[in-house]
mmCIF file of C-alpha atoms in Angstrom:
data_model
loop_
_atom_site.group_PDB
_atom_site.id
_atom_site.type_symbol
_atom_site.label_atom_id
_atom_site.label_comp_id
_atom_site.label_asym_id
_atom_site.label_seq_id
_atom_site.Cartn_x
_atom_site.Cartn_y
_atom_site.Cartn_z
ATOM 1 C CA MET K 6 -1.510 8.831 36.911
ATOM 2 C CA ASN K 7 -4.838 6.868 36.286
ATOM 3 C CA LEU K 8 -8.376 7.690 36.111
ATOM 4 C CA LYS K 9 -8.820 7.114 39.797
ATOM 5 C CA GLU K 10 -6.463 9.612 40.675
ATOM 6 C CA LEU K 11 -7.269 11.924 37.496
ATOM 7 C CA SER K 12 -10.899 11.633 38.974
ATOM 8 C CA GLN K 13 -9.960 13.038 42.522
ATOM 9 C CA HIS K 14 -8.204 15.547 41.542
ATOM 10 C CA LEU K 15 -11.253 16.649 39.570
ATOM 11 C CA GLY K 16 -13.526 16.007 42.364
ATOM 12 C CA LEU K 17 -15.709 13.879 39.691
ATOM 13 C CA SER K 18 -16.819 10.298 39.885
ATOM 14 C CA GLN K 19 -14.680 8.151 37.826
ATOM 15 C CA THR K 20 -17.682 7.272 35.592
ATOM 16 C CA THR K 21 -18.018 11.188 34.612
ATOM 17 C CA VAL K 22 -14.630 11.454 33.879
ATOM 18 C CA SER K 23 -14.345 8.143 31.521
ATOM 19 C CA ARG K 24 -17.476 9.474 29.840
ATOM 20 C CA ALA K 25 -16.356 13.017 29.188
ATOM 21 C CA LEU K 26 -12.911 11.549 27.880
ATOM 22 C CA ASN K 27 -14.787 9.033 25.589
ATOM 23 C CA GLY K 28 -17.368 11.573 24.124
ATOM 24 C CA TYR K 29 -20.539 10.600 25.832
ATOM 25 C CA PRO K 30 -23.367 13.226 25.035
ATOM 26 C CA GLU K 31 -24.761 12.808 28.305
ATOM 27 C CA VAL K 32 -21.961 14.828 29.696
ATOM 28 C CA SER K 33 -21.959 18.897 29.850
ATOM 29 C CA GLU K 34 -19.980 20.575 27.404
ATOM 30 C CA LYS K 35 -18.195 22.854 30.072
ATOM 31 C CA THR K 36 -17.508 19.276 32.015
ATOM 32 C CA ARG K 37 -16.047 17.517 29.123
ATOM 33 C CA GLU K 38 -13.857 20.618 28.350
ATOM 34 C CA LYS K 39 -12.535 20.744 32.153
ATOM 35 C CA VAL K 40 -11.917 16.931 31.779
ATOM 36 C CA LEU K 41 -9.977 17.238 28.869
ATOM 37 C CA LYS K 42 -7.913 20.117 29.900
ATOM 38 C CA THR K 43 -6.840 18.526 33.262
ATOM 39 C CA ALA K 44 -6.359 15.286 31.780
ATOM 40 C CA GLN K 45 -3.873 17.284 28.823
ATOM 41 C CA ALA K 46 -2.185 19.491 31.738
ATOM 42 C CA MET K 47 -1.746 16.243 33.710
ATOM 43 C CA ASN K 48 -0.087 14.118 31.003
ATOM 44 C CA TYR K 49 -2.770 11.877 31.635
ATOM 45 C CA SER K 50 -3.636 8.888 28.963
ATOM 46 C CA PRO K 51 -6.018 6.361 29.192
ATOM 47 C CA ASN K 52 -5.717 2.494 29.387
ATOM 48 C CA ALA K 53 -6.386 1.311 26.025
ATOM 49 C CA ARG K 54 -7.960 -1.991 27.728
ATOM 50 C CA ALA K 55 -10.290 0.136 29.895
ATOM 51 C CA GLN K 56 -11.326 2.632 26.835
ATOM 52 C CA GLY K 57 -12.172 -0.071 24.882
ATOM 53 C CA LEU K 58 -14.400 -1.839 27.740
ATOM 54 C CA ALA K 59 -15.969 1.682 28.238
ATOM 55 C CA THR K 60 -16.571 2.221 24.342
ATOM 56 C CA GLY K 61 -17.311 -1.431 23.063
ATOM 57 C CA ARG K 62 -14.265 -0.840 21.007
ATOM 58 C CA ALA K 63 -10.974 -2.672 20.735
ATOM 59 C CA LYS K 64 -8.857 0.548 19.625
ATOM 60 C CA ALA K 65 -7.042 -1.432 17.494
ATOM 61 C CA ILE K 66 -6.730 -2.196 13.484
ATOM 62 C CA GLY K 67 -5.859 -5.686 12.019
ATOM 63 C CA HIS K 68 -3.286 -6.357 8.906
ATOM 64 C CA VAL K 69 -3.266 -9.927 7.963
ATOM 65 C CA LEU K 70 0.305 -10.988 6.390
ATOM 66 C CA PRO K 71 0.714 -14.518 4.536
ATOM 67 C CA VAL K 72 3.960 -16.020 5.104
ATOM 68 C CA SER K 73 4.603 -17.194 1.767
ATOM 69 C CA ASP K 74 7.248 -15.773 -0.514
ATOM 70 C CA GLN K 75 4.501 -15.572 -3.089
ATOM 71 C CA HIS K 76 3.225 -12.103 -2.165
ATOM 72 C CA GLU K 77 4.254 -8.368 -2.117
ATOM 73 C CA MET K 78 3.999 -7.376 1.279
ATOM 74 C CA VAL K 79 6.773 -8.323 3.591
ATOM 75 C CA ASN K 80 9.402 -6.006 1.884
ATOM 76 C CA PRO K 81 10.500 -2.215 2.649
ATOM 77 C CA ILE K 82 7.213 -1.127 1.151
ATOM 78 C CA PHE K 83 5.075 -2.778 3.326
ATOM 79 C CA GLY K 84 7.404 -0.609 6.035
ATOM 80 C CA ASP K 85 6.657 2.716 4.367
ATOM 81 C CA PHE K 86 3.105 1.762 4.126
ATOM 82 C CA ILE K 87 2.564 0.703 8.076
ATOM 83 C CA ALA K 88 4.719 3.795 8.748
ATOM 84 C CA GLY K 89 2.072 5.948 7.113
ATOM 85 C CA ALA K 90 -1.172 4.366 8.345
ATOM 86 C CA GLY K 91 0.550 4.491 11.947
ATOM 87 C CA VAL K 92 0.616 7.963 11.953
ATOM 88 C CA THR K 93 -3.021 8.121 11.522
ATOM 89 C CA TYR K 94 -3.921 5.514 14.011
ATOM 90 C CA ALA K 95 -1.654 7.441 16.947
ATOM 91 C CA LYS K 96 -3.382 10.267 16.112
ATOM 92 C CA HIS K 97 -7.087 8.750 16.684
ATOM 93 C CA GLY K 98 -5.620 6.619 19.639
ATOM 94 C CA TYR K 99 -5.732 3.184 18.136
ATOM 95 C CA GLU K 100 -2.835 0.547 17.917
ATOM 96 C CA VAL K 101 -1.771 -2.066 15.250
ATOM 97 C CA VAL K 102 -2.366 -5.760 15.690
ATOM 98 C CA ILE K 103 -0.033 -7.440 12.719
ATOM 99 C CA SER K 104 -1.124 -11.320 12.357
ATOM 100 C CA LEU K 105 1.440 -13.401 9.950
ATOM 101 C CA VAL K 106 -0.264 -16.704 8.666
ATOM 102 C CA GLU K 107 0.355 -19.223 6.518
ATOM 103 C CA ASP K 108 -1.407 -18.676 3.125
ATOM 104 C CA SER K 109 -4.042 -21.587 3.566
ATOM 105 C CA LYS K 110 -5.024 -20.179 6.968
ATOM 106 C CA GLU K 111 -5.527 -16.656 5.537
ATOM 107 C CA GLU K 112 -9.401 -17.014 6.043
ATOM 108 C CA ALA K 113 -9.443 -18.660 8.916
ATOM 109 C CA ALA K 114 -7.255 -15.796 10.356
ATOM 110 C CA TYR K 115 -10.155 -13.328 9.543
ATOM 111 C CA GLN K 116 -12.652 -15.525 11.287
ATOM 112 C CA SER K 117 -10.685 -15.606 14.340
ATOM 113 C CA ILE K 118 -10.104 -12.187 14.720
ATOM 114 C CA LYS K 119 -13.931 -11.620 14.279
ATOM 115 C CA ALA K 120 -14.453 -13.988 16.952
ATOM 116 C CA ARG K 121 -11.979 -12.836 19.453
ATOM 117 C CA GLY K 122 -13.102 -9.189 19.049
ATOM 118 C CA ASN K 123 -9.451 -7.884 19.031
ATOM 119 C CA VAL K 124 -10.097 -5.085 16.402
ATOM 120 C CA ASP K 125 -12.194 -2.873 15.291
ATOM 121 C CA GLY K 126 -11.521 -2.992 11.377
ATOM 122 C CA ILE K 127 -9.215 -4.703 8.978
ATOM 123 C CA ILE K 128 -6.869 -3.055 6.211
ATOM 124 C CA VAL K 129 -6.584 -5.697 3.133
ATOM 125 C CA HIS K 130 -3.197 -6.025 1.334
ATOM 126 C CA GLY K 131 -2.305 -7.226 -1.851
ATOM 127 C CA PRO K 132 -5.490 -8.131 -3.526
ATOM 128 C CA ARG K 133 -6.094 -10.718 -6.254
ATOM 129 C CA MET K 134 -7.979 -10.908 -9.538
ATOM 130 C CA ALA K 135 -10.831 -12.902 -7.445
ATOM 131 C CA ASP K 136 -10.203 -12.250 -4.044
ATOM 132 C CA ARG K 137 -12.225 -14.234 -1.816
ATOM 133 C CA ARG K 138 -11.215 -12.107 1.558
ATOM 134 C CA ILE K 139 -13.463 -9.408 0.425
ATOM 135 C CA GLU K 140 -16.762 -11.655 0.426
ATOM 136 C CA LEU K 141 -15.680 -13.152 3.832
ATOM 137 C CA LEU K 142 -15.296 -9.804 5.348
ATOM 138 C CA HIS K 143 -18.730 -8.407 4.041
ATOM 139 C CA ASN K 144 -20.184 -11.592 5.718
ATOM 140 C CA LEU K 145 -18.379 -11.218 8.919
ATOM 141 C CA LYS K 146 -19.704 -7.712 8.730
ATOM 142 C CA LEU K 147 -15.836 -6.398 10.297
ATOM 143 C CA PRO K 148 -15.042 -3.224 8.935
ATOM 144 C CA PHE K 149 -12.483 -3.403 6.136
ATOM 145 C CA VAL K 150 -10.687 -1.105 3.243
ATOM 146 C CA VAL K 151 -8.602 -2.836 0.410
ATOM 147 C CA HIS K 152 -5.055 -1.432 -0.550
ATOM 148 C CA GLY K 153 -5.620 -1.844 -4.233
ATOM 149 C CA ARG K 154 -8.434 -3.439 -6.240
ATOM 150 C CA ALA K 155 -9.554 -6.717 -7.038
ATOM 151 C CA SER K 156 -10.983 -6.814 -11.051
ATOM 152 C CA GLU K 157 -12.673 -10.033 -10.907
ATOM 153 C CA VAL K 158 -15.039 -9.040 -7.556
ATOM 154 C CA ASN K 159 -18.581 -7.141 -8.322
ATOM 155 C CA THR K 160 -19.139 -6.671 -4.646
ATOM 156 C CA PRO K 161 -18.929 -3.018 -3.713
ATOM 157 C CA TYR K 162 -16.268 -2.342 -1.360
ATOM 158 C CA SER K 163 -14.057 0.532 -0.043
ATOM 159 C CA TYR K 164 -10.536 0.701 -1.522
ATOM 160 C CA LEU K 165 -7.787 3.092 -2.540
ATOM 161 C CA ASP K 166 -5.351 2.429 -5.219
ATOM 162 C CA THR K 167 -2.849 3.752 -7.424
ATOM 163 C CA ASN K 168 -3.882 4.115 -11.230
ATOM 164 C CA ASN K 169 -1.523 1.191 -12.084
ATOM 165 C CA SER K 170 -2.501 0.756 -15.596
ATOM 166 C CA ARG K 171 -2.447 4.783 -16.166
ATOM 167 C CA ALA K 172 1.115 4.817 -14.712
ATOM 168 C CA PHE K 173 2.626 1.873 -17.150
ATOM 169 C CA GLN K 174 0.898 3.197 -20.052
ATOM 170 C CA ARG K 175 2.422 6.860 -19.275
ATOM 171 C CA ALA K 176 6.026 5.019 -18.772
ATOM 172 C CA THR K 177 5.675 3.171 -22.039
ATOM 173 C CA ASP K 178 4.642 6.441 -23.924
ATOM 174 C CA PHE K 179 7.610 8.161 -22.550
ATOM 175 C CA LEU K 180 9.858 5.449 -23.682
ATOM 176 C CA LEU K 181 8.450 5.084 -26.984
ATOM 177 C CA ASP K 182 8.648 8.912 -27.692
ATOM 178 C CA LEU K 183 11.947 8.688 -26.943
ATOM 179 C CA GLY K 184 12.065 6.081 -29.970
ATOM 180 C CA HIS K 185 12.551 2.994 -28.095
ATOM 181 C CA ARG K 186 10.642 0.155 -29.968
ATOM 182 C CA LYS K 187 11.947 -3.111 -27.777
ATOM 183 C CA ILE K 188 10.922 -2.242 -24.317
ATOM 184 C CA GLY K 189 10.968 -5.284 -21.602
ATOM 185 C CA LEU K 190 8.739 -5.695 -19.107
ATOM 186 C CA ILE K 191 9.739 -6.586 -15.632
ATOM 187 C CA ASN K 192 6.384 -6.965 -13.701
ATOM 188 C CA GLY K 193 5.061 -8.462 -10.717
ATOM 189 C CA LEU K 194 3.067 -11.477 -9.978
ATOM 190 C CA GLU K 195 0.329 -11.252 -12.439
ATOM 191 C CA PHE K 196 -2.361 -13.199 -10.155
ATOM 192 C CA MET K 197 -2.177 -9.893 -8.444
ATOM 193 C CA ASP K 198 -4.383 -7.562 -9.746
ATOM 194 C CA PHE K 199 -2.090 -4.385 -9.300
ATOM 195 C CA ALA K 200 0.748 -6.149 -11.958
ATOM 196 C CA HIS K 201 -2.245 -7.457 -13.836
ATOM 197 C CA ARG K 202 -3.525 -3.734 -14.280
ATOM 198 C CA ARG K 203 0.170 -2.948 -15.078
ATOM 199 C CA ARG K 204 0.912 -5.205 -17.906
ATOM 200 C CA MET K 205 -2.760 -4.045 -19.340
ATOM 201 C CA GLY K 206 -1.241 -0.165 -19.457
ATOM 202 C CA TYR K 207 2.042 -1.245 -21.032
ATOM 203 C CA GLU K 208 0.544 -3.210 -23.767
ATOM 204 C CA GLN K 209 -1.767 -0.186 -23.957
ATOM 205 C CA ALA K 210 0.855 2.133 -24.856
ATOM 206 C CA LEU K 211 2.315 -0.699 -27.564
ATOM 207 C CA ASN K 212 -1.142 -1.012 -29.532
ATOM 208 C CA ASN K 213 -1.726 2.729 -29.602
ATOM 209 C CA ARG K 214 1.433 2.918 -31.567
ATOM 210 C CA GLY K 215 0.657 -0.078 -33.624
ATOM 211 C CA ILE K 216 3.696 -2.355 -32.031
ATOM 212 C CA ALA K 217 3.131 -5.955 -31.640
ATOM 213 C CA ILE K 218 3.350 -7.229 -28.196
ATOM 214 C CA ASP K 219 5.672 -9.463 -28.043
ATOM 215 C CA PRO K 220 5.456 -12.135 -24.481
ATOM 216 C CA GLY K 221 9.426 -12.800 -25.292
ATOM 217 C CA LEU K 222 9.550 -9.076 -23.636
ATOM 218 C CA MET K 223 7.809 -9.923 -20.496
ATOM 219 C CA ARG K 224 8.667 -11.699 -17.053
ATOM 220 C CA SER K 225 6.308 -11.616 -13.929
ATOM 221 C CA ALA K 226 7.512 -13.063 -10.626
ATOM 222 C CA GLU K 227 7.876 -12.020 -6.896
ATOM 223 C CA MET K 228 9.262 -8.263 -6.941
ATOM 224 C CA THR K 229 13.058 -8.968 -5.616
ATOM 225 C CA GLU K 230 16.639 -7.782 -6.971
ATOM 226 C CA ILE K 231 17.584 -11.146 -7.734
ATOM 227 C CA PHE K 232 14.676 -11.581 -10.270
ATOM 228 C CA GLY K 233 15.173 -7.916 -11.646
ATOM 229 C CA TYR K 234 18.737 -9.190 -12.602
ATOM 230 C CA THR K 235 17.904 -12.654 -13.809
ATOM 231 C CA ALA K 236 14.987 -11.143 -15.928
ATOM 232 C CA THR K 237 17.123 -8.486 -17.694
ATOM 233 C CA SER K 238 20.209 -10.180 -17.965
ATOM 234 C CA ASP K 239 17.628 -13.012 -19.926
ATOM 235 C CA MET K 240 16.501 -10.090 -22.085
ATOM 236 C CA LEU K 241 20.082 -8.756 -22.670
ATOM 237 C CA ALA K 242 21.679 -12.155 -24.162
ATOM 238 C CA SER K 243 18.952 -12.302 -27.070
ATOM 239 C CA ASP K 244 20.240 -11.496 -30.299
ATOM 240 C CA THR K 245 17.624 -8.393 -30.437
ATOM 241 C CA PRO K 246 17.975 -7.011 -27.046
ATOM 242 C CA PRO K 247 15.416 -4.807 -25.397
ATOM 243 C CA THR K 248 16.779 -1.016 -25.387
ATOM 244 C CA ALA K 249 14.724 0.024 -22.212
ATOM 245 C CA PHE K 250 13.077 -1.429 -19.497
ATOM 246 C CA ILE K 251 9.981 -0.579 -17.345
ATOM 247 C CA ALA K 252 10.198 -2.486 -13.466
ATOM 248 C CA ALA K 253 7.400 -2.766 -11.260
ATOM 249 C CA SER K 254 9.593 -1.425 -8.236
ATOM 250 C CA MET K 255 12.601 0.010 -6.971
ATOM 251 C CA ILE K 256 13.867 -2.947 -5.639
ATOM 252 C CA THR K 257 13.838 -4.389 -9.281
ATOM 253 C CA ALA K 258 15.008 -1.723 -10.921
ATOM 254 C CA ILE K 259 18.492 -2.001 -9.095
ATOM 255 C CA GLY K 260 18.597 -5.708 -10.241
ATOM 256 C CA VAL K 261 17.967 -4.313 -13.799
ATOM 257 C CA ARG K 262 20.530 -1.983 -13.214
ATOM 258 C CA ARG K 263 22.773 -4.628 -12.027
ATOM 259 C CA ALA K 264 22.782 -6.837 -15.140
ATOM 260 C CA ILE K 265 22.944 -3.911 -17.229
ATOM 261 C CA HIS K 266 26.654 -2.429 -15.808
ATOM 262 C CA GLU K 267 27.782 -6.299 -15.969
ATOM 263 C CA ARG K 268 27.188 -6.305 -19.676
ATOM 264 C CA GLY K 269 29.654 -3.232 -19.703
ATOM 265 C CA LEU K 270 26.859 -1.270 -20.907
ATOM 266 C CA GLU K 271 25.578 2.284 -18.883
ATOM 267 C CA MET K 272 22.251 2.785 -17.775
ATOM 268 C CA GLY K 273 20.390 6.283 -19.216
ATOM 269 C CA ARG K 274 22.550 5.653 -22.405
ATOM 270 C CA ASP K 275 23.314 2.547 -23.724
ATOM 271 C CA VAL K 276 19.736 0.743 -21.982
ATOM 272 C CA SER K 277 17.209 2.886 -20.507
ATOM 273 C CA VAL K 278 15.062 2.042 -17.414
ATOM 274 C CA ILE K 279 11.556 3.398 -15.974
ATOM 275 C CA THR K 280 10.528 2.599 -12.224
ATOM 276 C CA HIS K 281 7.651 2.117 -10.315
ATOM 277 C CA ASP K 282 7.496 3.113 -6.301
ATOM 278 C CA ASP K 283 10.727 4.996 -5.787
ATOM 279 C CA ASP K 284 9.432 6.873 -3.130
ATOM 280 C CA LEU K 285 10.993 4.871 -0.557
ATOM 281 C CA SER K 286 11.829 6.226 2.999
ATOM 282 C CA TYR K 287 15.022 4.049 3.437
ATOM 283 C CA LEU K 288 15.505 3.684 -0.589
ATOM 284 C CA LYS K 289 15.870 6.782 -1.776
ATOM 285 C CA ASN K 290 15.969 7.678 -5.513
ATOM 286 C CA GLY K 291 19.035 9.696 -5.617
ATOM 287 C CA HIS K 292 19.572 13.130 -3.735
ATOM 288 C CA ASP K 293 19.394 16.546 -6.030
ATOM 289 C CA VAL K 294 18.650 14.124 -9.235
ATOM 290 C CA PRO K 295 16.725 11.215 -9.397
ATOM 291 C CA ILE K 296 18.758 8.164 -10.328
ATOM 292 C CA PHE K 297 16.061 6.659 -11.845
ATOM 293 C CA THR K 298 13.226 8.026 -13.958
ATOM 294 C CA ALA K 299 9.964 6.817 -12.106
ATOM 295 C CA THR K 300 6.068 7.031 -12.250
ATOM 296 C CA ARG K 301 6.322 7.630 -8.287
ATOM 297 C CA SER K 302 3.515 7.102 -5.868
ATOM 298 C CA SER K 303 3.549 7.336 -2.421
ATOM 299 C CA VAL K 304 3.065 4.216 -0.273
ATOM 300 C CA ARG K 305 3.326 5.987 2.772
ATOM 301 C CA THR K 306 0.609 8.401 1.734
ATOM 302 C CA ALA K 307 -1.604 5.657 0.956
ATOM 303 C CA GLY K 308 -0.860 4.286 4.166
ATOM 304 C CA ALA K 309 -2.035 7.596 5.689
ATOM 305 C CA ARG K 310 -4.971 7.729 3.695
ATOM 306 C CA LEU K 311 -6.336 4.322 4.012
ATOM 307 C CA ALA K 312 -6.178 4.081 8.034
ATOM 308 C CA GLU K 313 -8.530 7.812 7.900
ATOM 309 C CA MET K 314 -10.823 5.987 5.351
ATOM 310 C CA LEU K 315 -11.099 2.631 7.952
ATOM 311 C CA LEU K 316 -11.590 4.752 10.912
ATOM 312 C CA GLN K 317 -13.981 6.935 8.814
ATOM 313 C CA LEU K 318 -16.203 3.248 7.978
ATOM 314 C CA ILE K 319 -15.851 2.199 11.751
ATOM 315 C CA ASP K 320 -17.263 5.920 13.388
ATOM 316 C CA GLU K 321 -19.902 5.816 10.711
ATOM 317 C CA PRO K 322 -20.749 2.108 10.050
ATOM 318 C CA GLY K 323 -24.130 2.977 7.945
ATOM 319 C CA GLN K 324 -22.274 4.650 4.916
ATOM 320 C CA GLY K 325 -21.550 3.405 1.643
ATOM 321 C CA PRO K 326 -17.930 1.951 0.143
ATOM 322 C CA LEU K 327 -15.093 4.774 -0.100
ATOM 323 C CA THR K 328 -13.069 4.621 -3.100
ATOM 324 C CA GLU K 329 -10.093 6.426 -3.912
ATOM 325 C CA LEU K 330 -7.678 6.477 -6.854
ATOM 326 C CA MET K 331 -4.428 8.052 -6.890
ATOM 327 C CA GLU K 332 -2.491 9.254 -9.811
ATOM 328 C CA ALA K 333 1.039 8.097 -9.747
ATOM 329 C CA GLU K 334 3.592 11.144 -10.827
ATOM 330 C CA LEU K 335 6.311 11.043 -13.876
ATOM 331 C CA ILE K 336 9.389 11.960 -12.270
ATOM 332 C CA ILE K 337 12.644 12.312 -14.796
ATOM 333 C CA GLY K 338 15.990 11.206 -13.879
ATOM 334 C CA SER K 339 18.882 9.918 -15.564
ATOM 335 C CA SER K 340 18.052 6.677 -16.445
ATOM 336 C CA THR K 341 16.577 7.490 -19.438
ATOM 337 C CA ALA K 342 17.412 8.759 -22.902
ATOM 338 C CA PRO K 343 16.680 8.361 -26.535
ATOM 339 C CA ALA K 344 17.159 4.990 -28.159
ATOM 340 C CA PRO K 345 20.612 4.348 -29.390
ATOM 341 C CA THR K 346 21.078 4.303 -33.012
#
């Protein structure tokens, strides 16, 4: 059924029906209720393009992803994020526009999006320490929220982030309480803000116990399984190998576990492992008992909440920046044990 047929059925003009569906105040509440009830009963779904012309909105949200391998988005974690955000978008009648661009052309992509007017807002992924996109989007006057924070940006902006420093300090403290003193950090790319904060949390926990920071126990690269494997293999081959590792993601932790087993060791007995981001739809951390001890922060929940924040900014453009900080939950699994004597 289209708008014309719905209007004929109701005996109202197409303009009145359109205005009732889009919440215009000049339509009486009685008429609005009648139109909405009939539209629902007859399974009417408004044409998004036509609805956009009527409201001045594109009814779409943009996600710009660089295609370089030097980032942390195009992986199963982003799949969970967009699934969470998509539920919120669908509930409010919005669609998703994903643009893949070369890293060097990312800023130009935002300018093009603004010029075309094909989205009402942007979610910014993978913020760096000093992220120029935040100032650019401010200047373009395009509503946006950031998934994460940018430590070296002083301009106020809306964001939702996990308390990464606290999560990794807590993970390190947990291993220290178990008697571990040589703890390897398998981190993400440290020009990314989240990875920088995670290293800060790890180092803070060691400093608090009077344990010297050892650069030889820290590795930083894109969070892949092979990185987790090679970094762990390298550290385990030393004369005084770590007795525990903290991995920046479940994907990396799988590589850590492979390296441990390849040396004839048992995870959770000979070597302990804690991971982050273990709550993934298609990469579950065990069933009844978690395989990995983990600092858990749901990416899907973050996607849904960021989408809500962005839609709020679009609906109420005059309000100040919205900010939220999610705390990670420490989940105890079978991958950790007291340090071997």
